[in-house]
Amino acid sequence: MANSRADNVIVFDMDSTLIQIECIDEIAALTGAGAQVAAITERAMRGELDFEQSLRERVACLKGVSVNEFEKIFNPLPLTAGAELLISTLQQAGWRTVLVSGGFEWFAERVAAALKLDEYYANVLVTQAMTLTGDVGEPVVDANYKAMQVSRLKQQAAHVVAVGDGANDIAMLEAADLGVAFCAKPALRRVADICIEQPDLSLLLPELKKLGLIS
């Protein structure tokens, strides 16, 4: 779809937004590192680590995991209820659809293909011989990176909507024309324009109709 100022754009987080799971937790559960990863996540939630620090520490716990194990997590694809209906409806109305995730590219690529998204951005898990090295590629997709992508898209579009669930999405929602908190943490709900409390993304459609963004 051609870029023009006539386009509307919707930008999604992935984990616990477009899909029902947190991929890093699922990978850790496969390897027995679940408790270790959960402890690092808890430290991040208490503000002891920023997103990049916590991401690097958690990914280090996954060293030695085979990429082939990821198929167990994504079979079947754990799409959130209403995701396909929301996205197909917006695409038919001429919207561009974008995924920007602090999760991982292997998973983002498959979600983007399944939903026919226009663009996707996510963190790269460094591998050697199809095995995780415990490192994350550059650049790290963090809150600032997400907001930067939204700001870039605003230069190309008439209206940008951003949808996320966690504190790492605050800057992205604030940068958008319309910020949507989906089954979200309190910190994100506080900055959102719309809060969807039920785990069904299609509930965003009537909200967009009320605002005249779709017919």
PDB file of C-alpha atoms in Angstrom:
ATOM      1  CA  MET A   1       0.000   0.000   0.000  1.00  0.00           C
ATOM      2  CA  ALA A   2       1.418   3.346  -0.989  1.00  0.00           C
ATOM      3  CA  ASN A   3       2.443   5.814   1.679  1.00  0.00           C
ATOM      4  CA  SER A   4       0.368   8.991   1.602  1.00  0.00           C
ATOM      5  CA  ARG A   5      -1.132  11.477   3.991  1.00  0.00           C
ATOM      6  CA  ALA A   6      -4.557  10.043   3.164  1.00  0.00           C
ATOM      7  CA  ASP A   7      -3.678   6.840   4.988  1.00  0.00           C
ATOM      8  CA  ASN A   8      -4.591   6.025   8.553  1.00  0.00           C
ATOM      9  CA  VAL A   9      -2.155   3.775  10.398  1.00  0.00           C
ATOM     10  CA  ILE A  10      -2.593   1.491  13.392  1.00  0.00           C
ATOM     11  CA  VAL A  11       0.480   0.353  15.352  1.00  0.00           C
ATOM     12  CA  PHE A  12       0.331  -2.678  17.641  1.00  0.00           C
ATOM     13  CA  ASP A  13       2.469  -4.097  20.382  1.00  0.00           C
ATOM     14  CA  MET A  14       2.667  -7.892  20.025  1.00  0.00           C
ATOM     15  CA  ASP A  15       2.983  -9.839  23.288  1.00  0.00           C
ATOM     16  CA  SER A  16      -0.260  -9.756  25.314  1.00  0.00           C
ATOM     17  CA  THR A  17      -1.749  -7.506  22.622  1.00  0.00           C
ATOM     18  CA  LEU A  18      -1.866  -9.135  19.172  1.00  0.00           C
ATOM     19  CA  ILE A  19      -1.039 -12.495  20.739  1.00  0.00           C
ATOM     20  CA  GLN A  20      -2.199 -13.876  24.068  1.00  0.00           C
ATOM     21  CA  ILE A  21       1.240 -14.797  25.438  1.00  0.00           C
ATOM     22  CA  GLU A  22       4.564 -13.274  26.480  1.00  0.00           C
ATOM     23  CA  CYS A  23       7.033 -15.096  24.234  1.00  0.00           C
ATOM     24  CA  ILE A  24      10.040 -14.705  26.519  1.00  0.00           C
ATOM     25  CA  ASP A  25       8.140 -16.348  29.371  1.00  0.00           C
ATOM     26  CA  GLU A  26       7.106 -19.219  27.114  1.00  0.00           C
ATOM     27  CA  ILE A  27      10.681 -19.778  25.911  1.00  0.00           C
ATOM     28  CA  ALA A  28      11.927 -19.689  29.501  1.00  0.00           C
ATOM     29  CA  ALA A  29       9.277 -22.224  30.530  1.00  0.00           C
ATOM     30  CA  LEU A  30      10.563 -24.620  27.856  1.00  0.00           C
ATOM     31  CA  THR A  31      14.081 -24.428  29.262  1.00  0.00           C
ATOM     32  CA  GLY A  32      13.427 -24.451  32.992  1.00  0.00           C
ATOM     33  CA  ALA A  33      14.488 -20.809  33.335  1.00  0.00           C
ATOM     34  CA  GLY A  34      10.955 -19.593  34.048  1.00  0.00           C
ATOM     35  CA  ALA A  35      11.511 -18.612  37.680  1.00  0.00           C
ATOM     36  CA  GLN A  36      14.789 -16.857  36.886  1.00  0.00           C
ATOM     37  CA  VAL A  37      13.237 -14.829  34.073  1.00  0.00           C
ATOM     38  CA  ALA A  38      10.174 -14.013  36.205  1.00  0.00           C
ATOM     39  CA  ALA A  39      12.433 -12.679  38.971  1.00  0.00           C
ATOM     40  CA  ILE A  40      14.155 -10.312  36.523  1.00  0.00           C
ATOM     41  CA  THR A  41      10.778  -9.174  35.212  1.00  0.00           C
ATOM     42  CA  GLU A  42       9.677  -8.425  38.776  1.00  0.00           C
ATOM     43  CA  ARG A  43      12.800  -6.308  39.345  1.00  0.00           C
ATOM     44  CA  ALA A  44      12.008  -4.357  36.186  1.00  0.00           C
ATOM     45  CA  MET A  45       8.431  -3.798  37.338  1.00  0.00           C
ATOM     46  CA  ARG A  46       9.763  -2.395  40.620  1.00  0.00           C
ATOM     47  CA  GLY A  47      11.870   0.055  38.626  1.00  0.00           C
ATOM     48  CA  GLU A  48      15.208  -1.532  39.518  1.00  0.00           C
ATOM     49  CA  LEU A  49      15.991  -2.211  35.837  1.00  0.00           C
ATOM     50  CA  ASP A  50      14.996  -0.383  32.685  1.00  0.00           C
ATOM     51  CA  PHE A  51      13.543  -2.310  29.747  1.00  0.00           C
ATOM     52  CA  GLU A  52      16.839  -2.789  27.915  1.00  0.00           C
ATOM     53  CA  GLN A  53      18.636  -4.003  31.041  1.00  0.00           C
ATOM     54  CA  SER A  54      15.850  -6.436  31.881  1.00  0.00           C
ATOM     55  CA  LEU A  55      15.638  -7.647  28.284  1.00  0.00           C
ATOM     56  CA  ARG A  56      19.360  -8.371  28.100  1.00  0.00           C
ATOM     57  CA  GLU A  57      19.348 -10.155  31.469  1.00  0.00           C
ATOM     58  CA  ARG A  58      16.336 -12.281  30.554  1.00  0.00           C
ATOM     59  CA  VAL A  59      17.670 -13.182  27.104  1.00  0.00           C
ATOM     60  CA  ALA A  60      20.980 -14.206  28.701  1.00  0.00           C
ATOM     61  CA  CYS A  61      18.967 -16.826  30.617  1.00  0.00           C
ATOM     62  CA  LEU A  62      17.901 -18.365  27.290  1.00  0.00           C
ATOM     63  CA  LYS A  63      21.408 -19.149  26.069  1.00  0.00           C
ATOM     64  CA  GLY A  64      21.581 -22.573  24.433  1.00  0.00           C
ATOM     65  CA  VAL A  65      17.909 -22.800  23.427  1.00  0.00           C
ATOM     66  CA  SER A  66      17.313 -24.173  19.934  1.00  0.00           C
ATOM     67  CA  VAL A  67      15.238 -21.972  17.645  1.00  0.00           C
ATOM     68  CA  ASN A  68      13.383 -25.146  16.640  1.00  0.00           C
ATOM     69  CA  GLU A  69      11.802 -25.104  20.109  1.00  0.00           C
ATOM     70  CA  PHE A  70       9.905 -21.925  19.165  1.00  0.00           C
ATOM     71  CA  GLU A  71       7.523 -23.956  16.999  1.00  0.00           C
ATOM     72  CA  LYS A  72       6.054 -25.476  20.175  1.00  0.00           C
ATOM     73  CA  ILE A  73       5.050 -21.999  21.344  1.00  0.00           C
ATOM     74  CA  PHE A  74       3.471 -20.925  18.049  1.00  0.00           C
ATOM     75  CA  ASN A  75       1.581 -24.081  17.155  1.00  0.00           C
ATOM     76  CA  PRO A  76      -1.204 -23.088  17.015  1.00  0.00           C
ATOM     77  CA  LEU A  77      -0.628 -19.359  16.561  1.00  0.00           C
ATOM     78  CA  PRO A  78      -1.927 -17.771  19.811  1.00  0.00           C
ATOM     79  CA  LEU A  79      -3.681 -14.760  18.265  1.00  0.00           C
ATOM     80  CA  THR A  80      -5.780 -12.618  20.580  1.00  0.00           C
ATOM     81  CA  ALA A  81      -9.534 -12.816  20.059  1.00  0.00           C
ATOM     82  CA  GLY A  82     -10.733 -10.210  17.589  1.00  0.00           C
ATOM     83  CA  ALA A  83      -7.288  -9.518  16.125  1.00  0.00           C
ATOM     84  CA  GLU A  84      -8.087 -10.910  12.688  1.00  0.00           C
ATOM     85  CA  LEU A  85     -11.453  -9.127  12.496  1.00  0.00           C
ATOM     86  CA  LEU A  86     -10.030  -5.778  13.612  1.00  0.00           C
ATOM     87  CA  ILE A  87      -7.101  -5.874  11.233  1.00  0.00           C
ATOM     88  CA  SER A  88      -8.982  -7.161   8.198  1.00  0.00           C
ATOM     89  CA  THR A  89     -11.691  -4.522   8.717  1.00  0.00           C
ATOM     90  CA  LEU A  90      -9.143  -1.719   8.926  1.00  0.00           C
ATOM     91  CA  GLN A  91      -7.220  -3.030   5.938  1.00  0.00           C
ATOM     92  CA  GLN A  92     -10.399  -3.078   3.874  1.00  0.00           C
ATOM     93  CA  ALA A  93     -10.924   0.563   4.904  1.00  0.00           C
ATOM     94  CA  GLY A  94      -7.463   1.428   3.557  1.00  0.00           C
ATOM     95  CA  TRP A  95      -5.515   1.501   6.838  1.00  0.00           C
ATOM     96  CA  ARG A  96      -1.861   0.514   7.061  1.00  0.00           C
ATOM     97  CA  THR A  97      -1.113  -1.977   9.830  1.00  0.00           C
ATOM     98  CA  VAL A  98       2.191  -2.083  11.718  1.00  0.00           C
ATOM     99  CA  LEU A  99       3.640  -4.197  14.530  1.00  0.00           C
ATOM    100  CA  VAL A 100       6.336  -2.692  16.788  1.00  0.00           C
ATOM    101  CA  SER A 101       7.328  -5.093  19.534  1.00  0.00           C
ATOM    102  CA  GLY A 102       9.837  -5.347  22.342  1.00  0.00           C
ATOM    103  CA  GLY A 103       9.434  -9.081  21.748  1.00  0.00           C
ATOM    104  CA  PHE A 104      11.285 -11.112  19.170  1.00  0.00           C
ATOM    105  CA  GLU A 105      11.539 -11.046  15.395  1.00  0.00           C
ATOM    106  CA  TRP A 106      11.017 -14.804  14.889  1.00  0.00           C
ATOM    107  CA  PHE A 107       7.557 -14.482  16.383  1.00  0.00           C
ATOM    108  CA  ALA A 108       6.769 -11.043  14.922  1.00  0.00           C
ATOM    109  CA  GLU A 109       7.518 -12.283  11.415  1.00  0.00           C
ATOM    110  CA  ARG A 110       4.942 -15.063  11.762  1.00  0.00           C
ATOM    111  CA  VAL A 111       2.292 -12.817  13.285  1.00  0.00           C
ATOM    112  CA  ALA A 112       2.834 -10.246  10.541  1.00  0.00           C
ATOM    113  CA  ALA A 113       2.510 -12.924   7.845  1.00  0.00           C
ATOM    114  CA  ALA A 114      -0.648 -14.407   9.366  1.00  0.00           C
ATOM    115  CA  LEU A 115      -2.338 -11.019   9.658  1.00  0.00           C
ATOM    116  CA  LYS A 116      -0.868  -9.588   6.421  1.00  0.00           C
ATOM    117  CA  LEU A 117       0.622  -6.600   8.257  1.00  0.00           C
ATOM    118  CA  ASP A 118       2.417  -3.943   6.237  1.00  0.00           C
ATOM    119  CA  GLU A 119       5.471  -3.588   8.501  1.00  0.00           C
ATOM    120  CA  TYR A 120       6.941  -5.186  11.603  1.00  0.00           C
ATOM    121  CA  TYR A 121       9.804  -4.351  13.959  1.00  0.00           C
ATOM    122  CA  ALA A 122      11.044  -6.468  16.866  1.00  0.00           C
ATOM    123  CA  ASN A 123      14.166  -7.491  18.717  1.00  0.00           C
ATOM    124  CA  VAL A 124      16.563  -9.975  17.144  1.00  0.00           C
ATOM    125  CA  LEU A 125      17.722 -12.945  19.181  1.00  0.00           C
ATOM    126  CA  VAL A 126      21.316 -13.613  18.146  1.00  0.00           C
ATOM    127  CA  THR A 127      21.888 -17.224  17.110  1.00  0.00           C
ATOM    128  CA  GLN A 128      24.771 -19.462  16.186  1.00  0.00           C
ATOM    129  CA  ALA A 129      23.964 -22.704  14.391  1.00  0.00           C
ATOM    130  CA  MET A 130      20.242 -22.118  15.174  1.00  0.00           C
ATOM    131  CA  THR A 131      20.977 -21.877  18.901  1.00  0.00           C
ATOM    132  CA  LEU A 132      20.512 -18.762  21.036  1.00  0.00           C
ATOM    133  CA  THR A 133      23.746 -17.137  22.158  1.00  0.00           C
ATOM    134  CA  GLY A 134      22.022 -15.206  24.952  1.00  0.00           C
ATOM    135  CA  ASP A 135      22.547 -11.892  23.173  1.00  0.00           C
ATOM    136  CA  VAL A 136      20.163  -9.357  21.624  1.00  0.00           C
ATOM    137  CA  GLY A 137      20.871  -7.694  18.296  1.00  0.00           C
ATOM    138  CA  GLU A 138      21.016  -3.947  17.722  1.00  0.00           C
ATOM    139  CA  PRO A 139      19.079  -1.725  17.730  1.00  0.00           C
ATOM    140  CA  VAL A 140      17.075  -2.734  20.788  1.00  0.00           C
ATOM    141  CA  VAL A 141      13.360  -2.162  20.303  1.00  0.00           C
ATOM    142  CA  ASP A 142      12.476  -0.388  23.546  1.00  0.00           C
ATOM    143  CA  ALA A 143       9.932   2.281  24.525  1.00  0.00           C
ATOM    144  CA  ASN A 144      11.876   5.041  22.760  1.00  0.00           C
ATOM    145  CA  TYR A 145      12.220   2.987  19.576  1.00  0.00           C
ATOM    146  CA  LYS A 146       8.473   2.336  19.567  1.00  0.00           C
ATOM    147  CA  ALA A 147       7.716   6.042  19.985  1.00  0.00           C
ATOM    148  CA  MET A 148      10.208   6.876  17.232  1.00  0.00           C
ATOM    149  CA  GLN A 149       8.401   4.569  14.797  1.00  0.00           C
ATOM    150  CA  VAL A 150       5.057   6.146  15.666  1.00  0.00           C
ATOM    151  CA  SER A 151       6.515   9.622  15.114  1.00  0.00           C
ATOM    152  CA  ARG A 152       7.896   8.508  11.733  1.00  0.00           C
ATOM    153  CA  LEU A 153       4.513   7.141  10.704  1.00  0.00           C
ATOM    154  CA  LYS A 154       2.772  10.362  11.736  1.00  0.00           C
ATOM    155  CA  GLN A 155       4.777  12.154   9.053  1.00  0.00           C
ATOM    156  CA  GLN A 156       3.278   9.798   6.447  1.00  0.00           C
ATOM    157  CA  ALA A 157      -0.287   9.428   7.690  1.00  0.00           C
ATOM    158  CA  ALA A 158      -3.399  11.420   8.412  1.00  0.00           C
ATOM    159  CA  HIS A 159      -3.955   9.665  11.730  1.00  0.00           C
ATOM    160  CA  VAL A 160      -1.941   7.157  13.781  1.00  0.00           C
ATOM    161  CA  VAL A 161      -3.502   4.898  16.412  1.00  0.00           C
ATOM    162  CA  ALA A 162      -1.266   2.917  18.805  1.00  0.00           C
ATOM    163  CA  VAL A 163      -2.389  -0.152  20.794  1.00  0.00           C
ATOM    164  CA  GLY A 164      -0.470  -1.737  23.666  1.00  0.00           C
ATOM    165  CA  ASP A 165      -0.756  -3.297  27.108  1.00  0.00           C
ATOM    166  CA  GLY A 166       2.286  -2.445  29.232  1.00  0.00           C
ATOM    167  CA  ALA A 167       4.464   0.325  30.627  1.00  0.00           C
ATOM    168  CA  ASN A 168       6.857  -0.138  27.704  1.00  0.00           C
ATOM    169  CA  ASP A 169       4.053   1.171  25.456  1.00  0.00           C
ATOM    170  CA  ILE A 170       3.518   4.475  27.297  1.00  0.00           C
ATOM    171  CA  ALA A 171       5.762   6.556  25.031  1.00  0.00           C
ATOM    172  CA  MET A 172       4.254   4.955  21.922  1.00  0.00           C
ATOM    173  CA  LEU A 173       0.699   5.777  22.994  1.00  0.00           C
ATOM    174  CA  GLU A 174       1.685   9.320  23.939  1.00  0.00           C
ATOM    175  CA  ALA A 175       3.322   9.828  20.522  1.00  0.00           C
ATOM    176  CA  ALA A 176       0.227   8.609  18.647  1.00  0.00           C
ATOM    177  CA  ASP A 177      -2.824  10.653  17.715  1.00  0.00           C
ATOM    178  CA  LEU A 178      -4.939   8.105  19.589  1.00  0.00           C
ATOM    179  CA  GLY A 179      -3.595   5.777  22.283  1.00  0.00           C
ATOM    180  CA  VAL A 180      -5.411   2.530  23.120  1.00  0.00           C
ATOM    181  CA  ALA A 181      -4.719   0.509  26.281  1.00  0.00           C
ATOM    182  CA  PHE A 182      -5.694  -3.138  25.770  1.00  0.00           C
ATOM    183  CA  CYS A 183      -6.276  -5.167  28.956  1.00  0.00           C
ATOM    184  CA  ALA A 184      -3.475  -2.973  30.198  1.00  0.00           C
ATOM    185  CA  LYS A 185      -1.387  -2.245  33.262  1.00  0.00           C
ATOM    186  CA  PRO A 186      -2.603   0.768  35.326  1.00  0.00           C
ATOM    187  CA  ALA A 187       0.331   2.947  34.210  1.00  0.00           C
ATOM    188  CA  LEU A 188      -0.689   2.583  30.569  1.00  0.00           C
ATOM    189  CA  ARG A 189      -4.390   3.074  31.221  1.00  0.00           C
ATOM    190  CA  ARG A 190      -3.584   6.428  32.791  1.00  0.00           C
ATOM    191  CA  VAL A 191      -2.130   7.817  29.534  1.00  0.00           C
ATOM    192  CA  ALA A 192      -4.555   6.132  27.098  1.00  0.00           C
ATOM    193  CA  ASP A 193      -7.365   7.825  25.217  1.00  0.00           C
ATOM    194  CA  ILE A 194      -9.334   4.568  25.023  1.00  0.00           C
ATOM    195  CA  CYS A 195      -9.195   1.555  27.354  1.00  0.00           C
ATOM    196  CA  ILE A 196     -10.399  -1.839  26.147  1.00  0.00           C
ATOM    197  CA  GLU A 197     -10.905  -3.982  29.249  1.00  0.00           C
ATOM    198  CA  GLN A 198     -12.170  -7.182  27.630  1.00  0.00           C
ATOM    199  CA  PRO A 199      -9.699  -9.510  25.819  1.00  0.00           C
ATOM    200  CA  ASP A 200     -11.201  -8.916  22.372  1.00  0.00           C
ATOM    201  CA  LEU A 201      -9.447  -6.537  19.996  1.00  0.00           C
ATOM    202  CA  SER A 202     -12.503  -6.163  17.772  1.00  0.00           C
ATOM    203  CA  LEU A 203     -14.051  -4.070  20.570  1.00  0.00           C
ATOM    204  CA  LEU A 204     -11.885  -1.237  19.234  1.00  0.00           C
ATOM    205  CA  LEU A 205     -13.973  -1.084  16.047  1.00  0.00           C
ATOM    206  CA  PRO A 206     -17.029   0.652  17.567  1.00  0.00           C
ATOM    207  CA  GLU A 207     -14.715   3.127  19.297  1.00  0.00           C
ATOM    208  CA  LEU A 208     -13.107   4.036  15.977  1.00  0.00           C
ATOM    209  CA  LYS A 209     -16.558   4.381  14.414  1.00  0.00           C
ATOM    210  CA  LYS A 210     -17.615   6.816  17.146  1.00  0.00           C
ATOM    211  CA  LEU A 211     -14.597   8.963  16.292  1.00  0.00           C
ATOM    212  CA  GLY A 212     -15.369   8.861  12.577  1.00  0.00           C
ATOM    213  CA  LEU A 213     -12.143   7.036  11.728  1.00  0.00           C
ATOM    214  CA  ILE A 214     -14.013   4.194  10.038  1.00  0.00           C
ATOM    215  CA  SER A 215     -17.510   4.028   8.604  1.00  0.00           C
TER     216      SER A 215
END
